[in-house]
Amino acid sequence: MAIWDYANPTRFLRLVQIILPWLIGLCVIAFAAGLYMTFFTAPDDYQQGATVKIMYIHVPAAWLAMMCYSIMAISSLGTLVWKHPLADVSAKAAAPIGAAFTFMSLVTGSLWGKPMWGTYWVWDARLTSVLVLFIMYLGLIALWRTMEDPIKAGKAAAILTLVGALNLPIIKFSVEWWNTLHQPASVMRMGGPTIATSMLIPLFVMAIAFTLLFFVLHLMAMRNEILRRRVRAMRLKAAATARPATVTATAQPAE
Amino acid sequence: MDLGTHAGFIIASYAVCLAVVIGLILWVVIDRKRQEADLEELAEQGITRAGAAKGDTGQTGPKTSEAAKA
Amino acid sequence: MTGWALSLFRREISLAVRVGGSAMVGVLFFLAVVTVIPFGVGPDLNLLARIGPAVLWIGALLATLLGLDRLFQADREDGALDLFLMSGRSLELLVLIKCLAHWMATGLPLVIAAPVLAIFLNLEPVAIGAVTLTLLVGTPALTLIGAVGASLTVSLRRGGLLLAVLVIPLAIPVLIFGVSSADAAIHDPVPFMTPFLILCALTLITAVIGPLASAAALRFSSD
């Protein structure tokens, strides 16, 4: 199975070395094309005017916020079920990136909302679910940071990620229920399938650009994490071999 | 290119996204520099990966000796 | 099977009642939260009656979270957790029994105190009954979700705050359906049974997910 060939971190790092320049190149091209289309060829919406340009970053950011959580959930399965050694590296590297994209989609959503709804924040079902997702990302990052041992932290975070993944549809459903109960559909729908082709193509290109950006950052963050664990392992090893007498001597009274 | 009456909001959105993306890139690049500096520092002390290979991700299989040079 | 389960249950209850009196402190905290609300929003009785169910639910959520960080930590400190793990019994069932005992000691007192506190908030008799019933059905779900957080943070020295942050997003559905079924009983935009049955379903779902995830986390924290 191909994925097991890269269970060896060294082999994985070599693969990253090869594909990263290509990914970065593609990402830059996609962003250039997407931004050009957004600002020079995409028409303004007849209702929203030029503010529709915010959609070209808001929708891809929201898409990535969800894709990133899915990747973390799959990685968590990888950690717990298949015990793939790079799965928790992948999950840990993805969390801050996902949080950043979720933050982006929240900020752009509220900046889009101000001219459209007259207020920066409405407790709309979609915005609220994304806010909950943001809190979950931050909680996961906090859990990663408070646990010293990366293996134990990886397993704990994997359980929390999976419980969160099971809960996300329930949260989405209950937030929608709550929303219809409190404010009957007064809020406009964002995007939607009725969007014109002249807007759909730039949106699609921007979504590809954002996805490529995610993979570039994810691979680089995974590489950093592997290096960090090497440094940690080497330090522990060096400390254990250099002065075993003092280590045990100081460890004894602390027990 | 005319951004209309709400130009401020559009520019602010793109500025925030740009700032976040630059922040992410800086985070990744600076982190990389720091890890490589740490690895070099360890190498100067004569600590190589050959002996410590097991701890990498904690549960990896056997390592090849070429890993020490990676 | 029933023998060990019953004795574990009895042990948990007597520990919870004797040591620290966590039940009383939880109810006191609940009282304090409910008392603080009128100082924040003003003593308008109509407003209080409108937000009353929500206040009681949020108070119960906070009081439940407050007591959760000791759920497994005390057992870890005195070594009982290692014995649980080595006992060969189903860890999931063990967690479920511990949660049940913990709920009896801390959740049930909150449910019993709720009608008294509801009077402070100017709730009508029907509303008092509805809130108490939803709390009775919903607070076990809070304990079971919290058990996941408690077992994830069991090895951390100061895990209480992190536990709350991890658990609150997962508790949102319970809060939504608890409050909306209580609201439905007072002024009916929807029939009471619809959100109430969903609340029951949520409690049953957490009774499956909670012990499974919690037991997995406890196993990983020990090895």
Coordinates of C-alpha atoms in Angstrom, one line a residue:
Chain A
M1 CA 0.0 0.0 0.0
A2 CA 1.4 3.3 -1.1
I3 CA 0.6 5.1 2.1
W4 CA 2.7 2.7 4.1
D5 CA 5.8 3.4 1.9
Y6 CA 5.8 6.8 3.5
A7 CA 5.5 5.5 7.1
N8 CA 9.2 6.1 7.3
P9 CA 9.7 9.8 8.1
T10 CA 13.0 10.0 6.1
R11 CA 11.3 8.7 3.0
F12 CA 8.4 11.0 3.6
L13 CA 10.8 14.0 3.9
R14 CA 12.4 13.1 0.6
L15 CA 9.0 13.0 -1.1
V16 CA 8.2 16.4 0.3
Q17 CA 11.5 17.7 -1.0
I18 CA 10.5 16.6 -4.5
I19 CA 6.9 17.7 -4.7
L20 CA 7.0 20.9 -2.6
P21 CA 8.5 23.2 -5.3
W22 CA 5.9 21.9 -7.8
L23 CA 3.1 22.5 -5.4
I24 CA 4.3 26.0 -4.5
G25 CA 4.6 26.8 -8.3
L26 CA 1.0 25.6 -9.0
C27 CA -0.3 27.4 -5.9
V28 CA 1.3 30.8 -7.1
I29 CA -0.1 30.3 -10.6
A30 CA -3.6 29.4 -9.3
F31 CA -3.6 32.5 -7.0
A32 CA -2.4 34.8 -9.8
A33 CA -5.1 33.5 -12.1
G34 CA -7.8 33.5 -9.4
L35 CA -7.0 37.0 -8.2
Y36 CA -6.8 38.4 -11.7
M37 CA -10.2 36.9 -12.5
T38 CA -11.7 38.2 -9.3
F39 CA -10.6 41.7 -9.7
F40 CA -10.6 42.2 -13.5
T41 CA -13.0 39.8 -15.2
A42 CA -15.6 38.7 -12.7
P43 CA -18.8 40.9 -12.9
D44 CA -20.3 42.6 -9.9
D45 CA -23.5 41.2 -8.5
Y46 CA -26.6 43.2 -9.4
Q47 CA -27.7 43.2 -5.8
Q48 CA -24.5 43.1 -3.8
G49 CA -22.3 45.2 -6.1
A50 CA -18.6 44.8 -5.7
T51 CA -18.9 43.3 -2.2
V52 CA -19.4 39.9 -3.9
K53 CA -15.6 40.0 -4.4
I54 CA -15.4 39.0 -0.7
M55 CA -17.1 35.7 -1.6
Y56 CA -14.0 34.6 -3.6
I57 CA -12.0 34.4 -0.4
H58 CA -14.8 33.7 2.1
V59 CA -16.2 30.6 0.4
P60 CA -12.8 28.9 -0.2
A61 CA -11.7 29.7 3.4
A62 CA -14.9 28.2 4.7
W63 CA -14.4 25.2 2.5
L64 CA -10.9 24.7 3.8
A65 CA -12.0 25.1 7.4
M66 CA -14.2 22.0 6.9
M67 CA -11.7 20.1 4.7
C68 CA -9.0 20.6 7.2
Y69 CA -11.2 19.1 10.0
S70 CA -12.0 16.1 7.7
I71 CA -8.3 15.6 7.1
M72 CA -7.7 15.7 10.9
A73 CA -10.5 13.2 11.5
I74 CA -9.0 10.8 8.9
S75 CA -5.6 11.3 10.4
S76 CA -7.0 10.6 13.8
L77 CA -8.4 7.3 12.5
G78 CA -4.9 6.7 11.1
T79 CA -3.5 7.2 14.6
L80 CA -6.0 5.1 16.5
V81 CA -6.9 2.4 14.1
W82 CA -4.0 1.9 11.7
K83 CA -1.3 3.3 13.9
H84 CA 0.3 5.1 11.0
P85 CA 3.3 6.9 12.5
L86 CA 2.8 10.0 10.4
A87 CA -0.9 10.3 11.1
D88 CA -0.6 12.3 14.3
V89 CA 2.1 14.4 12.7
S90 CA -0.5 15.2 10.0
A91 CA -3.2 16.0 12.5
K92 CA -1.0 18.2 14.7
A93 CA 0.3 20.1 11.7
A94 CA -3.2 20.6 10.3
A95 CA -4.8 22.1 13.4
P96 CA -3.3 25.6 13.4
I97 CA -3.7 25.9 9.6
G98 CA -7.4 24.9 10.0
A99 CA -7.9 27.4 12.8
A100 CA -6.3 30.1 10.6
F101 CA -8.6 29.4 7.7
T102 CA -11.6 29.2 10.0
F103 CA -10.6 32.6 11.4
M104 CA -10.3 33.9 7.9
S105 CA -13.8 32.7 6.9
L106 CA -15.3 34.2 10.1
V107 CA -13.6 37.6 9.6
T108 CA -14.5 37.8 5.9
G109 CA -18.0 36.6 6.6
S110 CA -18.6 39.4 9.1
L111 CA -17.0 42.0 6.8
W112 CA -19.3 40.8 4.1
G113 CA -22.2 40.9 6.5
K114 CA -21.8 44.5 7.6
P115 CA -22.8 46.1 4.2
M116 CA -25.3 43.3 3.5
W117 CA -27.1 42.9 6.8
G118 CA -26.1 46.2 8.4
T119 CA -24.3 44.4 11.3
Y120 CA -21.0 42.6 11.7
W121 CA -22.4 39.6 13.3
V122 CA -25.7 37.8 13.1
W123 CA -26.3 34.5 15.0
D124 CA -27.0 32.9 11.7
A125 CA -26.9 29.1 11.7
R126 CA -23.9 28.9 9.4
L127 CA -21.8 31.6 11.1
T128 CA -22.5 30.1 14.5
S129 CA -21.5 26.6 13.5
V130 CA -18.3 28.0 12.1
L131 CA -17.7 29.8 15.4
V132 CA -18.1 26.5 17.2
L133 CA -15.7 24.8 14.8
F134 CA -13.2 27.6 15.5
I135 CA -13.5 27.0 19.3
M136 CA -13.0 23.3 18.7
Y137 CA -9.8 24.0 16.7
L138 CA -8.5 26.2 19.4
G139 CA -9.3 23.5 22.1
L140 CA -7.5 20.9 20.1
I141 CA -4.4 23.1 19.7
A142 CA -4.5 23.8 23.5
L143 CA -4.7 20.1 24.2
W144 CA -1.6 19.5 21.9
R145 CA 0.3 22.2 23.7
T146 CA -0.4 21.2 27.2
M147 CA 0.7 17.6 26.8
E148 CA 4.4 17.0 27.0
D149 CA 4.7 13.6 25.3
P150 CA 3.8 13.9 21.6
I151 CA 2.6 10.3 21.3
K152 CA 0.2 10.6 24.2
A153 CA -0.9 14.1 23.1
G154 CA -1.5 12.6 19.6
K155 CA -3.7 9.9 20.9
A156 CA -5.7 12.2 23.2
A157 CA -6.2 14.7 20.4
A158 CA -7.2 12.0 18.0
I159 CA -10.0 10.9 20.4
L160 CA -11.2 14.4 20.8
T161 CA -11.0 15.0 17.0
L162 CA -13.2 12.0 16.4
V163 CA -15.7 12.8 19.1
G164 CA -15.8 16.3 17.6
A165 CA -16.3 14.8 14.1
L166 CA -19.2 12.8 15.4
N167 CA -20.7 15.8 17.1
L168 CA -20.2 18.3 14.3
P169 CA -23.3 17.2 12.3
I170 CA -25.3 17.2 15.6
I171 CA -24.1 20.7 16.4
K172 CA -24.9 21.8 12.9
F173 CA -28.4 20.3 13.1
S174 CA -29.2 21.8 16.5
V175 CA -27.8 25.2 15.6
E176 CA -30.1 25.2 12.6
W177 CA -33.1 24.2 14.7
W178 CA -32.2 26.9 17.3
N179 CA -31.9 29.5 14.5
T180 CA -35.2 28.8 12.9
L181 CA -36.8 28.9 16.3
H182 CA -35.5 32.3 17.1
Q183 CA -35.3 34.2 13.9
P184 CA -37.3 33.0 10.9
A185 CA -35.4 33.0 7.7
S186 CA -34.6 36.7 7.4
V187 CA -31.0 36.2 6.5
M188 CA -29.9 36.0 2.9
R189 CA -28.3 32.8 1.6
M190 CA -24.7 33.0 0.8
G191 CA -23.5 31.6 -2.5
G192 CA -26.0 28.9 -3.4
P193 CA -26.3 26.9 -6.5
T194 CA -28.0 29.7 -8.6
I195 CA -24.7 31.5 -8.9
A196 CA -23.8 32.6 -12.5
T197 CA -21.0 30.8 -14.4
S198 CA -19.0 34.0 -14.8
M199 CA -18.7 34.1 -11.0
L200 CA -18.4 30.3 -10.6
I201 CA -15.2 30.0 -12.6
P202 CA -13.2 32.5 -10.5
L203 CA -14.6 31.0 -7.4
F204 CA -13.5 27.5 -8.5
V205 CA -10.0 28.7 -9.3
M206 CA -9.7 30.5 -6.0
A207 CA -10.9 27.3 -4.2
I208 CA -8.2 25.3 -6.0
A209 CA -5.6 28.0 -5.1
F210 CA -6.6 27.9 -1.4
T211 CA -6.6 24.1 -1.4
L212 CA -3.0 24.1 -2.9
L213 CA -2.0 26.6 -0.3
F214 CA -3.3 24.4 2.4
F215 CA -1.3 21.4 1.1
V216 CA 1.9 23.5 0.8
L217 CA 1.5 24.7 4.4
H218 CA 0.5 21.3 5.7
L219 CA 3.4 19.5 4.1
M220 CA 5.8 22.2 5.4
A221 CA 4.3 22.0 8.9
M222 CA 4.5 18.2 8.9
R223 CA 8.2 18.4 7.9
N224 CA 8.8 20.9 10.8
E225 CA 7.0 18.5 13.2
I226 CA 9.1 15.6 12.1
L227 CA 12.3 17.6 12.6
R228 CA 11.0 18.8 16.0
R229 CA 10.5 15.2 17.1
R230 CA 13.9 14.3 15.9
V231 CA 15.4 17.1 18.0
R232 CA 13.4 16.1 21.0
A233 CA 14.3 12.4 20.6
M234 CA 18.0 13.3 20.2
R235 CA 18.0 15.6 23.2
L236 CA 16.3 12.9 25.4
K237 CA 18.8 10.3 24.1
A238 CA 21.8 12.6 24.7
A239 CA 20.5 13.5 28.2
A240 CA 20.0 9.8 29.1
T241 CA 23.5 8.7 27.9
A242 CA 25.5 11.7 29.0
R243 CA 24.8 11.7 32.7
P244 CA 22.7 8.7 33.7
A245 CA 23.9 9.0 37.3
T246 CA 22.7 12.5 37.8
V247 CA 19.4 12.0 36.0
T248 CA 18.4 9.1 38.2
A249 CA 19.7 10.9 41.3
T250 CA 17.5 14.0 40.6
A251 CA 14.6 11.9 39.5
Q252 CA 14.4 9.9 42.6
P253 CA 13.3 12.5 45.2
A254 CA 10.8 13.9 42.7
E255 CA 8.8 10.7 42.5
Chain B
M1 CA -11.7 48.2 -11.4
D2 CA -14.3 49.9 -9.3
L3 CA -14.9 48.6 -5.8
G4 CA -18.0 50.7 -5.3
T5 CA -19.3 52.1 -2.1
H6 CA -18.1 49.3 0.1
A7 CA -14.5 49.3 -1.0
G8 CA -13.3 49.5 2.6
F9 CA -14.9 46.2 3.5
I10 CA -13.5 44.5 0.4
I11 CA -10.0 45.8 1.0
A12 CA -10.2 44.9 4.7
S13 CA -11.2 41.3 3.9
Y14 CA -8.4 40.8 1.5
A15 CA -5.9 42.5 3.9
V16 CA -6.9 40.2 6.8
C17 CA -6.6 37.1 4.6
L18 CA -3.2 38.3 3.3
A19 CA -2.1 39.0 6.9
V20 CA -3.2 35.5 8.0
V21 CA -1.5 33.8 5.1
I22 CA 1.7 35.7 5.6
G23 CA 1.5 34.8 9.3
L24 CA 1.1 31.1 8.4
I25 CA 4.0 31.2 6.0
L26 CA 6.2 33.0 8.5
W27 CA 5.3 30.5 11.2
V28 CA 6.2 27.6 9.0
V29 CA 9.5 29.1 7.7
I30 CA 10.7 30.4 11.1
D31 CA 9.8 27.1 12.7
R32 CA 11.8 25.3 10.0
K33 CA 14.8 27.6 10.7
R34 CA 14.7 26.9 14.4
Q35 CA 14.5 23.1 14.0
E36 CA 17.4 23.1 11.6
A37 CA 19.4 25.3 13.9
D38 CA 18.7 22.9 16.8
L39 CA 19.7 19.9 14.6
E40 CA 22.9 21.6 13.7
E41 CA 23.6 22.5 17.3
L42 CA 23.1 18.9 18.2
A43 CA 25.3 17.7 15.4
E44 CA 28.1 20.0 16.6
Q45 CA 27.9 18.3 20.0
G46 CA 28.5 15.1 18.2
I47 CA 24.9 13.8 18.7
T48 CA 23.7 12.1 15.5
R49 CA 20.5 10.4 14.6
A50 CA 22.0 7.0 14.3
G51 CA 21.7 6.4 18.0
A52 CA 18.5 8.2 18.6
A53 CA 16.6 7.1 15.5
K54 CA 14.0 5.2 17.5
G55 CA 12.4 8.2 19.0
D56 CA 11.4 9.9 15.8
T57 CA 7.7 9.5 15.9
G58 CA 7.9 7.0 18.7
Q59 CA 6.4 4.0 17.0
T60 CA 8.2 3.8 13.7
G61 CA 9.7 0.7 12.3
P62 CA 13.4 0.0 11.8
K63 CA 15.5 2.9 10.4
T64 CA 18.0 2.7 7.7
S65 CA 21.5 4.1 8.6
E66 CA 21.3 6.6 5.8
A67 CA 18.7 8.4 7.9
A68 CA 21.5 9.8 9.9
K69 CA 22.6 11.9 7.0
A70 CA 19.2 13.2 6.1
Chain C
M1 CA -21.2 -9.0 36.7
T2 CA -23.8 -7.1 38.8
G3 CA -21.7 -7.7 42.0
W4 CA -18.7 -5.7 41.1
A5 CA -20.7 -3.1 39.3
L6 CA -22.9 -2.5 42.3
S7 CA -19.9 -2.3 44.7
L8 CA -18.1 0.1 42.4
F9 CA -21.3 2.2 42.3
R10 CA -21.5 2.2 46.1
R11 CA -17.9 3.1 46.5
E12 CA -18.2 6.1 44.1
I13 CA -21.4 7.3 45.8
S14 CA -19.9 7.1 49.3
L15 CA -16.7 8.8 48.2
A16 CA -18.6 11.6 46.5
V17 CA -20.8 12.1 49.6
R18 CA -18.1 11.9 52.2
V19 CA -15.1 13.5 50.7
G20 CA -15.5 17.2 50.2
G21 CA -19.2 17.2 49.9
S22 CA -19.1 18.0 46.2
A23 CA -22.9 17.7 45.9
M24 CA -23.4 20.6 48.3
V25 CA -20.7 22.7 46.7
G26 CA -22.2 22.1 43.2
V27 CA -25.7 23.2 44.4
L28 CA -24.1 26.3 46.1
F29 CA -22.4 27.2 42.9
F30 CA -25.6 26.8 41.0
L31 CA -27.3 29.1 43.5
A32 CA -24.5 31.7 43.2
V33 CA -24.7 31.7 39.4
V34 CA -28.5 32.1 39.4
T35 CA -28.3 34.9 42.0
V36 CA -25.7 36.8 40.0
I37 CA -27.9 36.9 36.9
P38 CA -30.4 39.5 38.1
F39 CA -27.5 41.8 39.1
G40 CA -26.3 41.6 35.5
V41 CA -29.6 42.0 33.6
G42 CA -31.6 43.9 36.2
P43 CA -34.5 42.8 38.4
D44 CA -37.2 42.9 35.7
L45 CA -39.4 39.9 36.6
N46 CA -40.8 39.6 33.1
L47 CA -37.4 39.5 31.5
L48 CA -36.2 37.0 34.2
A49 CA -39.2 34.8 33.5
R50 CA -38.3 34.9 29.8
I51 CA -34.7 34.0 30.2
G52 CA -35.2 31.8 33.3
P53 CA -34.9 28.4 31.6
A54 CA -31.8 29.5 29.8
V55 CA -30.2 30.8 33.1
L56 CA -31.0 27.5 34.9
W57 CA -29.6 25.5 32.1
I58 CA -26.4 27.5 31.8
G59 CA -26.0 27.4 35.6
A60 CA -26.4 23.6 35.6
L61 CA -23.9 23.3 32.7
L62 CA -21.3 25.4 34.6
A63 CA -21.9 23.5 37.9
T64 CA -21.5 20.2 36.1
L65 CA -18.3 21.3 34.4
L66 CA -16.9 22.5 37.7
G67 CA -17.1 19.1 39.4
L68 CA -15.8 17.0 36.5
D69 CA -12.1 17.5 36.7
R70 CA -11.9 15.2 39.7
L71 CA -13.9 12.4 38.1
F72 CA -10.8 10.4 37.1
Q73 CA -8.0 12.4 38.6
A74 CA -8.6 11.3 42.2
D75 CA -8.5 7.7 41.0
R76 CA -5.3 8.3 39.1
E77 CA -3.6 9.8 42.2
D78 CA -4.5 7.0 44.6
G79 CA -3.8 4.3 42.0
A80 CA -7.4 3.1 41.7
L81 CA -7.3 3.9 38.0
D82 CA -4.5 1.4 37.4
L83 CA -6.5 -1.2 39.3
F84 CA -9.5 -0.5 37.1
L85 CA -7.4 -0.9 34.0
M86 CA -5.9 -4.2 35.3
S87 CA -9.1 -5.6 36.6
G88 CA -10.0 -7.1 33.2
R89 CA -13.6 -5.7 33.4
S90 CA -15.1 -3.8 30.6
L91 CA -13.6 -0.3 31.0
E92 CA -16.5 1.2 29.1
L93 CA -19.0 -0.2 31.5
L94 CA -16.9 0.9 34.4
V95 CA -16.8 4.5 33.0
L96 CA -20.6 4.4 32.6
I97 CA -21.1 3.3 36.2
K98 CA -18.7 6.0 37.4
C99 CA -20.6 8.6 35.4
L100 CA -23.9 7.4 36.8
A101 CA -22.6 7.6 40.3
H102 CA -21.1 11.0 39.7
W103 CA -24.4 12.2 38.2
M104 CA -26.3 10.9 41.2
A105 CA -23.9 12.8 43.5
T106 CA -23.6 16.1 41.6
G107 CA -26.2 16.2 38.8
L108 CA -29.3 15.0 40.7
P109 CA -28.9 17.6 43.5
L110 CA -28.9 20.3 40.8
V111 CA -32.1 18.9 39.4
I112 CA -33.7 18.9 42.8
A113 CA -32.5 22.4 43.5
A114 CA -33.8 23.7 40.2
P115 CA -37.5 24.2 41.1
V116 CA -36.4 26.3 44.2
L117 CA -34.1 28.5 42.1
A118 CA -36.8 28.8 39.4
I119 CA -39.0 30.6 41.9
F120 CA -36.3 33.3 42.1
L121 CA -36.6 33.7 38.4
N122 CA -40.3 34.2 38.4
L123 CA -41.1 31.0 36.4
E124 CA -44.7 29.7 36.2
P125 CA -45.5 26.3 37.6
V126 CA -45.6 24.7 34.2
A127 CA -42.3 26.2 33.3
I128 CA -40.8 25.0 36.6
G129 CA -42.0 21.5 35.8
A130 CA -40.6 21.6 32.3
V131 CA -37.2 23.0 33.2
T132 CA -36.8 20.4 36.0
L133 CA -37.9 17.6 33.6
T134 CA -35.4 18.7 30.9
L135 CA -32.6 19.0 33.4
L136 CA -33.4 15.5 34.7
V137 CA -33.1 14.2 31.2
G138 CA -30.3 16.4 30.0
T139 CA -27.8 16.6 32.8
P140 CA -26.7 13.0 32.5
A141 CA -25.7 13.9 28.9
L142 CA -23.5 16.8 30.3
T143 CA -21.8 14.4 32.7
L144 CA -21.2 11.8 30.0
I145 CA -19.8 14.3 27.5
G146 CA -17.7 15.8 30.4
A147 CA -16.3 12.3 31.2
V148 CA -14.6 12.4 27.7
G149 CA -12.9 15.7 28.6
A150 CA -12.1 14.5 32.1
S151 CA -10.3 11.4 30.8
L152 CA -8.4 13.3 28.2
T153 CA -7.1 15.8 30.7
V154 CA -6.6 13.2 33.5
S155 CA -2.8 13.3 33.3
L156 CA -2.6 17.1 33.4
R157 CA -2.0 18.8 36.6
R158 CA -4.3 21.8 35.9
G159 CA -6.7 20.4 33.4
G160 CA -9.9 21.9 34.8
L161 CA -10.0 25.0 32.6
L162 CA -8.9 23.1 29.5
L163 CA -11.6 20.5 30.2
A164 CA -14.3 23.2 30.2
V165 CA -13.0 24.6 26.8
L166 CA -13.0 21.1 25.3
V167 CA -16.4 20.1 26.6
I168 CA -18.5 23.3 26.0
P169 CA -18.6 23.0 22.2
L170 CA -19.8 19.4 22.5
A171 CA -22.4 20.4 25.0
I172 CA -24.1 23.0 22.8
P173 CA -26.7 20.6 21.3
V174 CA -27.8 19.5 24.7
L175 CA -28.1 23.1 25.9
I176 CA -30.1 24.1 22.7
F177 CA -32.6 21.3 23.0
G178 CA -32.8 21.5 26.8
V179 CA -33.7 25.2 26.7
S180 CA -35.9 25.0 23.6
S181 CA -38.0 22.2 25.0
A182 CA -38.5 24.1 28.3
D183 CA -39.4 27.2 26.2
A184 CA -41.8 25.1 24.1
A185 CA -43.7 24.2 27.2
I186 CA -44.1 27.8 28.2
H187 CA -45.0 29.6 24.9
D188 CA -45.5 26.9 22.3
P189 CA -43.9 27.7 18.9
V190 CA -43.4 24.0 18.6
P191 CA -44.9 21.1 20.6
F192 CA -43.0 20.2 23.7
M193 CA -42.4 16.6 22.7
T194 CA -40.4 17.4 19.6
P195 CA -37.3 19.0 21.2
F196 CA -37.8 16.9 24.3
L197 CA -37.5 13.6 22.4
I198 CA -34.4 14.9 20.6
L199 CA -32.9 15.8 24.0
C200 CA -33.6 12.2 25.2
A201 CA -31.9 11.0 22.0
L202 CA -28.9 13.2 22.6
T203 CA -28.6 11.7 26.1
L204 CA -28.7 8.2 24.7
I205 CA -26.1 9.0 22.0
T206 CA -23.8 10.4 24.6
A207 CA -24.3 7.3 26.8
V208 CA -22.7 5.4 23.9
I209 CA -20.0 7.9 22.7
G210 CA -19.0 9.1 26.1
P211 CA -18.0 5.8 27.7
L212 CA -16.4 4.5 24.5
A213 CA -14.2 7.6 24.0
S214 CA -13.5 8.0 27.6
A215 CA -12.4 4.4 28.1
A216 CA -10.1 4.7 25.0
A217 CA -8.6 7.9 26.4
L218 CA -8.0 6.3 29.8
R219 CA -6.3 3.3 28.2
F220 CA -4.0 5.6 26.2
S221 CA -3.2 7.8 29.1
S222 CA -1.8 4.9 31.1
D223 CA 0.5 3.2 28.6

